[in-house]
PDB file of C-alpha atoms and ligand atoms in Angstrom:
ATOM      1  CA  MET R 440      16.460  51.435 -19.588  1.00 48.00           C
ATOM      2  CA  PRO R 441      19.835  49.883 -20.346  1.00 48.00           C
ATOM      3  CA  ASN R 442      22.519  50.713 -17.825  1.00 48.00           C
ATOM      4  CA  ASN R 443      24.509  53.137 -19.925  1.00 49.00           C
ATOM      5  CA  LYS R 444      24.567  56.340 -17.911  1.00 59.00           C
ATOM      6  CA  TYR R 445      23.286  58.666 -20.607  1.00 66.00           C
ATOM      7  CA  CYS R 446      21.810  57.814 -23.955  1.00 74.00           C
ATOM      8  CA  GLU R 447      23.405  60.268 -26.412  1.00 80.00           C
ATOM      9  CA  SER R 448      21.252  59.712 -29.482  1.00 90.00           C
ATOM     10  CA  THR R 449      17.569  60.329 -30.153  1.00 95.00           C
ATOM     11  CA  ILE R 450      15.801  57.028 -29.546  1.00 97.00           C
ATOM     12  CA  LYS R 451      13.374  56.039 -32.283  1.00 97.00           C
ATOM     13  CA  VAL R 452      10.339  54.478 -30.628  1.00 98.00           C
ATOM     14  CA  GLY R 453       7.303  52.520 -31.780  1.00 98.00           C
ATOM     15  CA  THR R 454       4.572  51.302 -29.453  1.00 98.00           C
ATOM     16  CA  PHE R 455       1.872  48.673 -29.848  1.00 98.00           C
ATOM     17  CA  PHE R 456      -1.330  48.360 -27.796  1.00 98.00           C
ATOM     18  CA  SER R 457      -0.575  51.989 -27.109  1.00 98.00           C
ATOM     19  CA  GLY R 458      -3.641  52.884 -25.021  1.00 98.00           C
ATOM     20  CA  ILE R 459      -3.085  56.414 -23.769  1.00 97.00           C
ATOM     21  CA  GLY R 460       0.685  56.007 -23.988  1.00 98.00           C
ATOM     22  CA  SER R 461       2.150  55.533 -20.527  1.00 97.00           C
ATOM     23  CA  PRO R 462       5.492  54.294 -21.942  1.00 98.00           C
ATOM     24  CA  GLU R 463       5.686  57.505 -23.963  1.00 98.00           C
ATOM     25  CA  LYS R 464       5.073  59.465 -20.733  1.00 97.00           C
ATOM     26  CA  ALA R 465       7.872  57.512 -19.058  1.00 96.00           C
ATOM     27  CA  LEU R 466      10.226  58.365 -21.934  1.00 97.00           C
ATOM     28  CA  GLN R 467       9.260  62.021 -21.617  1.00 97.00           C
ATOM     29  CA  LYS R 468      10.151  61.863 -17.914  1.00 95.00           C
ATOM     30  CA  LEU R 469      13.525  60.239 -18.717  1.00 94.00           C
ATOM     31  CA  LYS R 470      14.173  63.069 -21.138  1.00 95.00           C
ATOM     32  CA  GLU R 471      13.247  65.731 -18.553  1.00 96.00           C
ATOM     33  CA  GLU R 472      15.532  64.029 -16.028  1.00 93.00           C
ATOM     34  CA  ARG R 473      18.301  64.019 -18.670  1.00 91.00           C
ATOM     35  CA  ILE R 474      18.662  60.241 -18.584  1.00 91.00           C
ATOM     36  CA  ILE R 475      18.061  60.161 -22.322  1.00 93.00           C
ATOM     37  CA  LYS R 476      18.789  62.962 -24.733  1.00 94.00           C
ATOM     38  CA  ASP R 477      15.567  62.670 -26.675  1.00 96.00           C
ATOM     39  CA  PHE R 478      13.137  60.234 -28.277  1.00 97.00           C
ATOM     40  CA  LYS R 479      11.006  60.321 -31.388  1.00 97.00           C
ATOM     41  CA  LEU R 480       7.749  58.426 -31.653  1.00 98.00           C
ATOM     42  CA  GLU R 481       7.789  56.868 -35.123  1.00 98.00           C
ATOM     43  CA  PHE R 482       4.395  55.154 -34.813  1.00 98.00           C
ATOM     44  CA  PHE R 483       1.838  53.820 -32.399  1.00 98.00           C
ATOM     45  CA  SER R 484      -0.810  51.107 -32.811  1.00 98.00           C
ATOM     46  CA  GLU R 485      -4.211  51.294 -31.176  1.00 98.00           C
ATOM     47  CA  ILE R 486      -7.809  50.417 -32.155  1.00 98.00           C
ATOM     48  CA  ASP R 487      -9.900  52.037 -29.427  1.00 97.00           C
ATOM     49  CA  LYS R 488     -11.167  55.350 -30.797  1.00 97.00           C
ATOM     50  CA  ASP R 489     -11.306  57.083 -27.408  1.00 97.00           C
ATOM     51  CA  ALA R 490      -7.811  55.882 -26.513  1.00 98.00           C
ATOM     52  CA  ILE R 491      -6.512  57.098 -29.893  1.00 98.00           C
ATOM     53  CA  LYS R 492      -8.001  60.572 -29.345  1.00 98.00           C
ATOM     54  CA  SER R 493      -6.605  60.743 -25.811  1.00 98.00           C
ATOM     55  CA  PHE R 494      -3.209  59.491 -26.985  1.00 98.00           C
ATOM     56  CA  CYS R 495      -2.965  62.227 -29.632  1.00 98.00           C
ATOM     57  CA  VAL R 496      -3.940  64.952 -27.159  1.00 98.00           C
ATOM     58  CA  VAL R 497      -1.688  63.701 -24.340  1.00 98.00           C
ATOM     59  CA  HIS R 498       1.354  63.318 -26.598  1.00 98.00           C
ATOM     60  CA  ASN R 499       0.519  66.100 -29.049  1.00 97.00           C
ATOM     61  CA  VAL R 500       0.841  63.839 -32.097  1.00 97.00           C
ATOM     62  CA  ASP R 501      -1.194  63.414 -35.263  1.00 97.00           C
ATOM     63  CA  GLU R 502      -3.605  60.478 -35.598  1.00 97.00           C
ATOM     64  CA  LYS R 503      -1.720  59.600 -38.803  1.00 97.00           C
ATOM     65  CA  LEU R 504       0.994  58.127 -36.585  1.00 98.00           C
ATOM     66  CA  ASN R 505      -1.467  55.387 -35.582  1.00 98.00           C
ATOM     67  CA  MET R 506      -0.860  52.186 -37.570  1.00 98.00           C
ATOM     68  CA  GLY R 507      -4.238  50.758 -36.462  1.00 98.00           C
ATOM     69  CA  SER R 508      -4.764  47.149 -35.517  1.00 98.00           C
ATOM     70  CA  ILE R 509      -1.548  45.215 -35.036  1.00 98.00           C
ATOM     71  CA  THR R 510      -3.121  42.309 -36.925  1.00 98.00           C
ATOM     72  CA  ASP R 511      -3.253  44.452 -40.098  1.00 98.00           C
ATOM     73  CA  ILE R 512       0.315  45.767 -39.900  1.00 98.00           C
ATOM     74  CA  LYS R 513       2.970  44.328 -42.199  1.00 98.00           C
ATOM     75  CA  GLY R 514       6.602  44.467 -41.124  1.00 98.00           C
ATOM     76  CA  SER R 515       7.519  46.178 -44.419  1.00 97.00           C
ATOM     77  CA  GLU R 516       5.274  49.137 -43.477  1.00 97.00           C
ATOM     78  CA  LEU R 517       7.049  49.886 -40.212  1.00 98.00           C
ATOM     79  CA  PRO R 518       9.738  52.558 -40.046  1.00 98.00           C
ATOM     80  CA  TYR R 519      12.916  51.493 -38.243  1.00 98.00           C
ATOM     81  CA  CYS R 520      12.821  51.894 -34.464  1.00 98.00           C
ATOM     82  CA  ASP R 521      15.473  51.313 -31.801  1.00 97.00           C
ATOM     83  CA  LEU R 522      12.801  50.493 -29.252  1.00 98.00           C
ATOM     84  CA  TRP R 523       9.421  48.778 -29.421  1.00 98.00           C
ATOM     85  CA  ILE R 524       7.121  48.665 -26.427  1.00 98.00           C
ATOM     86  CA  GLY R 525       3.916  46.668 -26.051  1.00 98.00           C
ATOM     87  CA  GLY R 526       1.733  46.129 -23.020  1.00 98.00           C
ATOM     88  CA  PHE R 527      -0.438  43.533 -24.729  1.00 98.00           C
ATOM     89  CA  PRO R 528      -4.031  42.845 -23.622  1.00 96.00           C
ATOM     90  CA  CYS R 529      -4.191  41.130 -20.247  1.00 95.00           C
ATOM     91  CA  GLN R 530      -7.862  40.054 -20.056  1.00 92.00           C
ATOM     92  CA  ASP R 531      -7.103  36.384 -20.737  1.00 94.00           C
ATOM     93  CA  ILE R 532      -4.134  36.252 -18.363  1.00 95.00           C
ATOM     94  CA  SER R 533      -5.413  38.299 -15.422  1.00 89.00           C
ATOM     95  CA  CYS R 534      -6.845  36.358 -12.469  1.00 83.00           C
ATOM     96  CA  ALA R 535      -9.742  38.847 -12.636  1.00 75.00           C
ATOM     97  CA  GLY R 536     -10.733  37.284 -16.002  1.00 79.00           C
ATOM     98  CA  LYS R 537     -11.499  33.815 -17.362  1.00 86.00           C
ATOM     99  CA  MET R 538      -7.821  32.948 -17.856  1.00 91.00           C
ATOM    100  CA  LYS R 539      -8.205  31.657 -21.434  1.00 95.00           C
ATOM    101  CA  GLY R 540      -4.491  32.226 -21.883  1.00 95.00           C
ATOM    102  CA  PHE R 541      -2.348  33.640 -24.680  1.00 96.00           C
ATOM    103  CA  THR R 542      -1.395  30.584 -26.707  1.00 96.00           C
ATOM    104  CA  SER R 543      -0.180  31.588 -30.177  1.00 96.00           C
ATOM    105  CA  ASN R 544      -3.014  31.737 -32.763  1.00 93.00           C
ATOM    106  CA  SER R 545      -5.636  30.994 -30.108  1.00 96.00           C
ATOM    107  CA  SER R 546      -7.617  34.146 -31.032  1.00 95.00           C
ATOM    108  CA  THR R 547      -7.745  35.315 -27.433  1.00 96.00           C
ATOM    109  CA  ARG R 548      -7.113  39.035 -27.004  1.00 96.00           C
ATOM    110  CA  SER R 549      -3.984  38.296 -24.984  1.00 97.00           C
ATOM    111  CA  SER R 550      -2.569  36.133 -27.797  1.00 97.00           C
ATOM    112  CA  LEU R 551      -2.159  39.393 -29.768  1.00 98.00           C
ATOM    113  CA  GLY R 552       1.198  39.711 -27.971  1.00 98.00           C
ATOM    114  CA  TRP R 553       2.531  37.170 -30.501  1.00 98.00           C
ATOM    115  CA  GLU R 554       1.836  39.671 -33.285  1.00 98.00           C
ATOM    116  CA  MET R 555       4.829  41.670 -32.058  1.00 98.00           C
ATOM    117  CA  ILE R 556       7.003  38.582 -32.542  1.00 98.00           C
ATOM    118  CA  ARG R 557       5.560  38.141 -36.050  1.00 98.00           C
ATOM    119  CA  LEU R 558       6.510  41.742 -36.826  1.00 98.00           C
ATOM    120  CA  ILE R 559      10.043  41.333 -35.419  1.00 98.00           C
ATOM    121  CA  LYS R 560      10.425  38.454 -37.901  1.00 98.00           C
ATOM    122  CA  GLU R 561       9.019  40.546 -40.751  1.00 98.00           C
ATOM    123  CA  VAL R 562      10.958  43.818 -40.426  1.00 98.00           C
ATOM    124  CA  SER R 563      14.191  44.142 -42.385  1.00 97.00           C
ATOM    125  CA  VAL R 564      16.075  45.669 -39.418  1.00 98.00           C
ATOM    126  CA  LYS R 565      14.992  44.399 -36.013  1.00 98.00           C
ATOM    127  CA  PRO R 566      14.547  46.816 -33.091  1.00 98.00           C
ATOM    128  CA  LYS R 567      17.501  46.722 -30.694  1.00 97.00           C
ATOM    129  CA  PHE R 568      15.254  46.773 -27.650  1.00 97.00           C
ATOM    130  CA  VAL R 569      11.758  45.401 -27.116  1.00 98.00           C
ATOM    131  CA  ILE R 570       9.786  45.748 -23.895  1.00 98.00           C
ATOM    132  CA  PHE R 571       6.704  43.646 -23.199  1.00 98.00           C
ATOM    133  CA  GLU R 572       4.449  44.316 -20.223  1.00 98.00           C
ATOM    134  CA  ASN R 573       1.568  42.371 -18.735  1.00 97.00           C
ATOM    135  CA  VAL R 574      -0.084  41.388 -15.465  1.00 96.00           C
ATOM    136  CA  ALA R 575       1.960  39.512 -12.847  1.00 96.00           C
ATOM    137  CA  ASN R 576      -0.244  36.442 -13.290  1.00 96.00           C
ATOM    138  CA  ILE R 577       1.580  35.706 -16.563  1.00 97.00           C
ATOM    139  CA  VAL R 578       4.362  34.053 -14.511  1.00 98.00           C
ATOM    140  CA  SER R 579       1.880  31.676 -12.831  1.00 96.00           C
ATOM    141  CA  LYS R 580       1.977  27.937 -13.526  1.00 96.00           C
ATOM    142  CA  ALA R 581      -1.081  28.239 -15.778  1.00 96.00           C
ATOM    143  CA  PHE R 582       0.840  30.264 -18.364  1.00 97.00           C
ATOM    144  CA  LYS R 583       4.406  29.006 -17.909  1.00 97.00           C
ATOM    145  CA  GLU R 584       4.383  26.853 -21.044  1.00 97.00           C
ATOM    146  CA  THR R 585       3.139  29.672 -23.278  1.00 97.00           C
ATOM    147  CA  LEU R 586       5.476  32.232 -21.730  1.00 98.00           C
ATOM    148  CA  ASP R 587       8.425  29.857 -22.236  1.00 98.00           C
ATOM    149  CA  LEU R 588       7.519  29.453 -25.932  1.00 98.00           C
ATOM    150  CA  PHE R 589       7.197  33.234 -26.246  1.00 98.00           C
ATOM    151  CA  LYS R 590      10.635  33.740 -24.695  1.00 98.00           C
ATOM    152  CA  ASN R 591      12.185  30.924 -26.791  1.00 98.00           C
ATOM    153  CA  ASP R 592      11.039  32.637 -29.977  1.00 98.00           C
ATOM    154  CA  LEU R 593      12.654  35.890 -28.873  1.00 98.00           C
ATOM    155  CA  GLU R 594      15.898  34.137 -27.968  1.00 98.00           C
ATOM    156  CA  GLU R 595      15.955  32.425 -31.348  1.00 98.00           C
ATOM    157  CA  LEU R 596      15.606  35.858 -32.939  1.00 98.00           C
ATOM    158  CA  GLY R 597      18.835  36.930 -31.179  1.00 98.00           C
ATOM    159  CA  TYR R 598      17.488  38.640 -28.073  1.00 98.00           C
ATOM    160  CA  THR R 599      18.832  38.334 -24.540  1.00 98.00           C
ATOM    161  CA  LEU R 600      16.002  38.473 -22.058  1.00 98.00           C
ATOM    162  CA  TYR R 601      15.541  40.058 -18.648  1.00 98.00           C
ATOM    163  CA  GLU R 602      12.288  39.616 -16.776  1.00 98.00           C
ATOM    164  CA  GLN R 603      10.859  40.744 -13.465  1.00 98.00           C
ATOM    165  CA  VAL R 604       7.580  41.491 -11.716  1.00 98.00           C
ATOM    166  CA  LEU R 605       7.681  45.065 -10.409  1.00 98.00           C
ATOM    167  CA  ASN R 606       5.230  46.706  -8.028  1.00 97.00           C
ATOM    168  CA  ALA R 607       4.372  50.387  -8.569  1.00 96.00           C
ATOM    169  CA  VAL R 608       4.433  50.966  -4.813  1.00 96.00           C
ATOM    170  CA  ASP R 609       8.158  50.134  -4.742  1.00 98.00           C
ATOM    171  CA  TYR R 610       8.801  52.955  -7.217  1.00 96.00           C
ATOM    172  CA  GLY R 611       7.140  55.956  -5.618  1.00 95.00           C
ATOM    173  CA  ILE R 612       3.531  55.440  -6.717  1.00 94.00           C
ATOM    174  CA  PRO R 613       1.032  54.675  -3.905  1.00 95.00           C
ATOM    175  CA  GLN R 614      -0.727  51.909  -5.805  1.00 94.00           C
ATOM    176  CA  THR R 615      -0.362  48.175  -5.347  1.00 92.00           C
ATOM    177  CA  ARG R 616       0.105  47.317  -8.982  1.00 93.00           C
ATOM    178  CA  ARG R 617       2.263  44.316  -9.819  1.00 96.00           C
ATOM    179  CA  ARG R 618       3.277  44.097 -13.439  1.00 97.00           C
ATOM    180  CA  TYR R 619       5.510  41.712 -15.401  1.00 98.00           C
ATOM    181  CA  PHE R 620       8.188  43.274 -17.589  1.00 98.00           C
ATOM    182  CA  LEU R 621      10.140  41.386 -20.227  1.00 98.00           C
ATOM    183  CA  VAL R 622      13.056  43.325 -21.676  1.00 98.00           C
ATOM    184  CA  ALA R 623      14.596  41.897 -24.860  1.00 98.00           C
ATOM    185  CA  ILE R 624      17.993  43.189 -26.028  1.00 97.00           C
ATOM    186  CA  LEU R 625      19.283  42.297 -29.478  1.00 97.00           C
ATOM    187  CA  ASN R 626      22.740  40.705 -29.751  1.00 96.00           C
ATOM    188  CA  ASN R 627      23.402  41.377 -26.063  1.00 92.00           C
ATOM    189  CA  GLU R 628      24.297  44.926 -27.052  1.00 89.00           C
ATOM    190  CA  LYS R 629      23.851  46.442 -23.575  1.00 89.00           C
ATOM    191  CA  ASP R 630      23.980  45.270 -19.988  1.00 91.00           C
ATOM    192  CA  PHE R 631      20.686  45.629 -18.255  1.00 95.00           C
ATOM    193  CA  SER R 632      19.323  45.285 -14.749  1.00 96.00           C
ATOM    194  CA  PHE R 633      15.976  46.298 -13.336  1.00 97.00           C
ATOM    195  CA  PRO R 634      16.008  49.374 -11.083  1.00 95.00           C
ATOM    196  CA  GLU R 635      16.299  48.781  -7.342  1.00 97.00           C
ATOM    197  CA  PRO R 636      13.092  49.532  -5.396  1.00 97.00           C
ATOM    198  CA  VAL R 637      13.036  53.043  -3.936  1.00 97.00           C
ATOM    199  CA  GLY R 638       9.916  52.741  -1.731  1.00 97.00           C
ATOM    200  CA  CYS R 639       7.031  55.174  -1.577  1.00 97.00           C
ATOM    201  CA  ASP R 640       6.549  58.223   0.673  1.00 96.00           C
ATOM    202  CA  LEU R 641       3.129  59.070  -0.711  1.00 97.00           C
ATOM    203  CA  VAL R 642      -0.362  57.730   0.023  1.00 96.00           C
ATOM    204  CA  PHE R 643      -3.606  57.453  -1.929  1.00 90.00           C
ATOM    205  CA  LYS R 644      -4.799  60.789  -0.442  1.00 93.00           C
ATOM    206  CA  ASP R 645      -1.950  62.697  -2.109  1.00 94.00           C
ATOM    207  CA  PHE R 646      -3.404  61.847  -5.516  1.00 90.00           C
ATOM    208  CA  LEU R 647      -7.106  62.409  -4.867  1.00 88.00           C
ATOM    209  CA  ASP R 648      -8.887  65.360  -6.456  1.00 88.00           C
ATOM    210  CA  LYS R 649      -9.833  68.054  -3.953  1.00 84.00           C
ATOM    211  CA  GLU R 650     -13.060  68.981  -5.756  1.00 87.00           C
ATOM    212  CA  VAL R 651     -15.255  65.925  -6.405  1.00 85.00           C
ATOM    213  CA  ASP R 652     -18.919  65.870  -7.436  1.00 86.00           C
ATOM    214  CA  GLU R 653     -21.238  64.756  -4.615  1.00 79.00           C
ATOM    215  CA  LYS R 654     -22.527  61.879  -6.789  1.00 76.00           C
ATOM    216  CA  TYR R 655     -19.243  60.043  -6.305  1.00 77.00           C
ATOM    217  CA  TYR R 656     -19.581  59.935  -2.515  1.00 75.00           C
ATOM    218  CA  LEU R 657     -21.332  57.181  -0.604  1.00 67.00           C
ATOM    219  CA  THR R 658     -24.093  58.728   1.438  1.00 60.00           C
ATOM    220  CA  THR R 659     -23.757  58.612   5.198  1.00 60.00           C
ATOM    221  CA  ASN R 660     -27.297  59.780   5.800  1.00 62.00           C
ATOM    222  CA  GLU R 661     -28.240  56.489   7.386  1.00 61.00           C
ATOM    223  CA  TYR R 662     -25.555  54.782   9.370  1.00 63.00           C
ATOM    224  CA  LYS R 663     -25.384  52.910  12.587  1.00 68.00           C
ATOM    225  CA  ILE R 664     -22.448  52.120  14.806  1.00 70.00           C
ATOM    226  CA  ILE R 665     -22.046  48.412  15.509  1.00 70.00           C
ATOM    227  CA  ASP R 666     -19.275  48.768  18.072  1.00 72.00           C
ATOM    228  CA  CYS R 667     -16.686  51.396  18.977  1.00 72.00           C
ATOM    229  CA  ASN R 668     -14.533  50.706  15.953  1.00 74.00           C
ATOM    230  CA  LYS R 669     -16.861  49.353  13.305  1.00 77.00           C
ATOM    231  CA  ILE R 670     -19.206  51.663  11.476  1.00 80.00           C
ATOM    232  CA  GLN R 671     -21.843  50.157   9.306  1.00 79.00           C
ATOM    233  CA  PHE R 672     -23.808  52.350   6.988  1.00 73.00           C
ATOM    234  CA  LYS R 673     -26.511  51.819   4.418  1.00 72.00           C
ATOM    235  CA  LYS R 674     -27.201  53.616   1.205  1.00 66.00           C
ATOM    236  CA  LYS R 675     -30.363  55.734   1.435  1.00 64.00           C
ATOM    237  CA  ASN R 676     -33.465  53.727   0.441  1.00 68.00           C
ATOM    238  CA  ARG R 677     -31.340  50.644  -0.234  1.00 69.00           C
ATOM    239  CA  GLU R 678     -31.444  48.260   2.731  1.00 71.00           C
ATOM    240  CA  ASP R 679     -29.295  45.730   0.860  1.00 74.00           C
ATOM    241  CA  VAL R 680     -26.340  48.074   0.321  1.00 73.00           C
ATOM    242  CA  ILE R 681     -24.247  47.937   3.452  1.00 80.00           C
ATOM    243  CA  TYR R 682     -20.707  49.126   3.970  1.00 81.00           C
ATOM    244  CA  GLU R 683     -18.776  48.133   7.054  1.00 86.00           C
ATOM    245  CA  ILE R 684     -15.774  50.217   8.025  1.00 87.00           C
ATOM    246  CA  ASP R 685     -13.097  49.551  10.643  1.00 89.00           C
ATOM    247  CA  LEU R 686     -11.764  52.913  11.800  1.00 87.00           C
ATOM    248  CA  ASP R 687      -8.567  51.454  13.248  1.00 90.00           C
ATOM    249  CA  LYS R 688      -7.769  49.933   9.892  1.00 92.00           C
ATOM    250  CA  TYR R 689      -8.634  53.253   8.229  1.00 92.00           C
ATOM    251  CA  LYS R 690      -5.959  54.941  10.343  1.00 92.00           C
ATOM    252  CA  GLN R 691      -3.425  52.223   9.473  1.00 93.00           C
ATOM    253  CA  GLY R 692      -4.107  52.538   5.714  1.00 93.00           C
ATOM    254  CA  GLY R 693      -4.912  49.673   3.336  1.00 87.00           C
ATOM    255  CA  VAL R 694      -8.133  47.668   3.258  1.00 92.00           C
ATOM    256  CA  CYS R 695     -10.364  49.067   5.985  1.00 93.00           C
ATOM    257  CA  GLY R 696     -13.814  47.807   5.143  1.00 90.00           C
ATOM    258  CA  ILE R 697     -16.156  45.833   2.963  1.00 90.00           C
ATOM    259  CA  ASP R 698     -19.044  46.562   0.652  1.00 86.00           C
ATOM    260  CA  LYS R 699     -21.245  43.670   1.756  1.00 83.00           C
ATOM    261  CA  HIS R 700     -23.539  43.743  -1.239  1.00 80.00           C
ATOM    262  CA  CYS R 701     -20.769  43.538  -3.833  1.00 80.00           C
ATOM    263  CA  LYS R 702     -20.485  40.199  -5.668  1.00 75.00           C
ATOM    264  CA  PHE R 703     -16.801  40.410  -6.516  1.00 75.00           C
ATOM    265  CA  ALA R 704     -14.237  39.999  -3.751  1.00 76.00           C
ATOM    266  CA  ILE R 705     -11.803  42.404  -5.422  1.00 72.00           C
ATOM    267  CA  SER R 706     -14.246  45.258  -5.820  1.00 76.00           C
ATOM    268  CA  SER R 707     -15.954  44.643  -2.450  1.00 85.00           C
ATOM    269  CA  ARG R 708     -12.893  45.966  -0.623  1.00 87.00           C
ATOM    270  CA  VAL R 709     -13.016  49.437   0.841  1.00 89.00           C
ATOM    271  CA  PHE R 710      -9.670  51.249   1.021  1.00 91.00           C
ATOM    272  CA  SER R 711      -8.291  53.871   3.349  1.00 94.00           C
ATOM    273  CA  GLU R 712      -7.094  57.107   1.785  1.00 94.00           C
ATOM    274  CA  LEU R 713      -4.111  56.838   4.140  1.00 96.00           C
ATOM    275  CA  GLY R 714      -2.723  53.733   2.418  1.00 95.00           C
ATOM    276  CA  TYR R 715      -2.112  52.593  -1.125  1.00 93.00           C
ATOM    277  CA  ALA R 716      -4.634  52.426  -3.954  1.00 89.00           C
ATOM    278  CA  PRO R 717      -5.596  49.027  -5.344  1.00 85.00           C
ATOM    279  CA  THR R 718      -5.061  47.945  -8.945  1.00 82.00           C
ATOM    280  CA  LEU R 719      -8.195  48.817 -10.871  1.00 71.00           C
ATOM    281  CA  THR R 720      -9.323  45.941 -13.057  1.00 64.00           C
ATOM    282  CA  ALA R 721     -11.572  46.081 -16.120  1.00 58.00           C
ATOM    283  CA  ASN R 722     -14.573  44.792 -14.138  1.00 53.00           C
ATOM    284  CA  ASN R 723     -13.929  47.429 -11.471  1.00 51.00           C
ATOM    285  CA  THR R 724     -15.451  49.968 -13.819  1.00 52.00           C
ATOM    286  CA  ALA R 725     -18.989  48.665 -13.223  1.00 52.00           C
ATOM    287  CA  ASP R 726     -18.612  48.353  -9.474  1.00 58.00           C
ATOM    288  CA  ASN R 727     -15.647  50.370  -8.413  1.00 66.00           C
ATOM    289  CA  SER R 728     -13.415  49.898  -5.417  1.00 72.00           C
ATOM    290  CA  LYS R 729     -14.344  52.379  -2.719  1.00 81.00           C
ATOM    291  CA  VAL R 730     -12.154  54.653  -0.679  1.00 86.00           C
ATOM    292  CA  ILE R 731     -12.824  56.149   2.740  1.00 86.00           C
ATOM    293  CA  ILE R 732     -12.025  59.843   2.973  1.00 86.00           C
ATOM    294  CA  LYS R 733     -12.035  61.870   6.168  1.00 82.00           C
ATOM    295  CA  GLU R 734     -14.316  64.881   5.919  1.00 76.00           C
ATOM    296  CA  GLU R 735     -12.479  68.230   6.102  1.00 72.00           C
ATOM    297  CA  GLU R 736     -12.988  69.834   9.538  1.00 65.00           C
TER     298      GLU R 736
HETATM  299  C1  SAM B1259      -3.357  46.740 -21.604  1.00 87.95           C
HETATM  300  S1  SAM B1259      -3.864  48.008 -22.663  1.00 87.95           S
HETATM  301  C2  SAM B1259      -2.345  48.873 -22.873  1.00 87.95           C
HETATM  302  C3  SAM B1259      -2.359  50.200 -22.212  1.00 87.95           C
HETATM  303  C4  SAM B1259      -1.144  51.047 -22.563  1.00 87.95           C
HETATM  304  N1  SAM B1259       0.096  50.426 -22.155  1.00 87.95           N
HETATM  305  C5  SAM B1259      -1.255  52.445 -21.967  1.00 87.95           C
HETATM  306  O1  SAM B1259      -0.235  52.971 -21.543  1.00 87.95           O
HETATM  307  O2  SAM B1259      -2.351  53.015 -21.936  1.00 87.95           O
HETATM  308  C6  SAM B1259      -4.054  47.157 -24.187  1.00 87.95           C
HETATM  309  C7  SAM B1259      -4.464  48.054 -25.348  1.00 87.95           C
HETATM  310  O3  SAM B1259      -4.424  47.264 -26.530  1.00 87.95           O
HETATM  311  C8  SAM B1259      -5.397  47.783 -27.416  1.00 87.95           C
HETATM  312  N2  SAM B1259      -5.647  46.787 -28.463  1.00 87.95           N
HETATM  313  C9  SAM B1259      -6.456  45.693 -28.398  1.00 87.95           C
HETATM  314  N3  SAM B1259      -6.433  45.053 -29.565  1.00 87.95           N
HETATM  315  C10 SAM B1259      -5.581  45.713 -30.387  1.00 87.95           C
HETATM  316  C11 SAM B1259      -5.150  45.528 -31.723  1.00 87.95           C
HETATM  317  N4  SAM B1259      -5.611  44.531 -32.460  1.00 87.95           N
HETATM  318  N5  SAM B1259      -4.248  46.389 -32.216  1.00 87.95           N
HETATM  319  C12 SAM B1259      -3.777  47.431 -31.485  1.00 87.95           C
HETATM  320  N6  SAM B1259      -4.172  47.674 -30.217  1.00 87.95           N
HETATM  321  C13 SAM B1259      -5.065  46.831 -29.672  1.00 87.95           C
HETATM  322  C14 SAM B1259      -6.578  48.044 -26.486  1.00 87.95           C
HETATM  323  O4  SAM B1259      -7.511  48.944 -27.068  1.00 87.95           O
HETATM  324  C15 SAM B1259      -5.878  48.611 -25.247  1.00 87.95           C
HETATM  325  O5  SAM B1259      -5.829  50.008 -25.287  1.00 87.95           O
END
């Protein structure tokens, strides 16, 4: 948030690509910590029916607040907001995807980010603050040209820009999750700087559910020790499914093993509960990252 110590007025907020509304949660936290007085969600925009339902339950708002697909919204329909936030789709930018990019009008899902710029041009009173969020890979050479054009458009519309890649683990959350933030401030109205890293005292284990259905555990019914430190175990009746675990690395936290049958490097990694969680990618859902948990004694 801008560096004024306390925001006195109720901030009118609109979000795009709203998902389940993590920015709204963050605003709620700022309110509870008395960094802002209050905020009012004027609208959100989401197309996924499950996300919409979750959003309404999590934030206790009516589905009528959902403006639907950003492509169908006209600037004239939007109520005035001080702040817009949009974490636009990352599939075509993420290194876990095909990297088709987000060139304007290219019809990739990630190019939907430009729709927010179209709407800034269309509304009669522009939002004072706009926050864009995406994967860290957006600052890679592959997307520099498009990102520069995106930023140029915002500057031409009167915004001063601040950008940085932040990692969740530097801000108290035990997950390695690097995300790009672009903060646009109209007419240079406020000074802004990104928050200094505060580190993280927590580990993956602190966030794991205590009661978990047996089906989510890897079976250890058949395992064999390769050497003192490495344990290799196979899934029952599946000779091809082999996990190899390094107990020393488990104790240190971080990546401590490999799922040898997994095709994707990212999801083949096995993590220690004593370290930080990985970023879960869309293709992780089919073949999830695994975590090693010490059995209660
Ligand atoms: C990267 S996620 C954003 C997650 C969100 N920041 C949150 O806190 O949950 C992108 C979201 O954009 C939504 N989306 C995709 N196309 C859209 C469209 N045309 N209009 C509005 N939302 C869209 C997706 O359903 C997805 O929930």
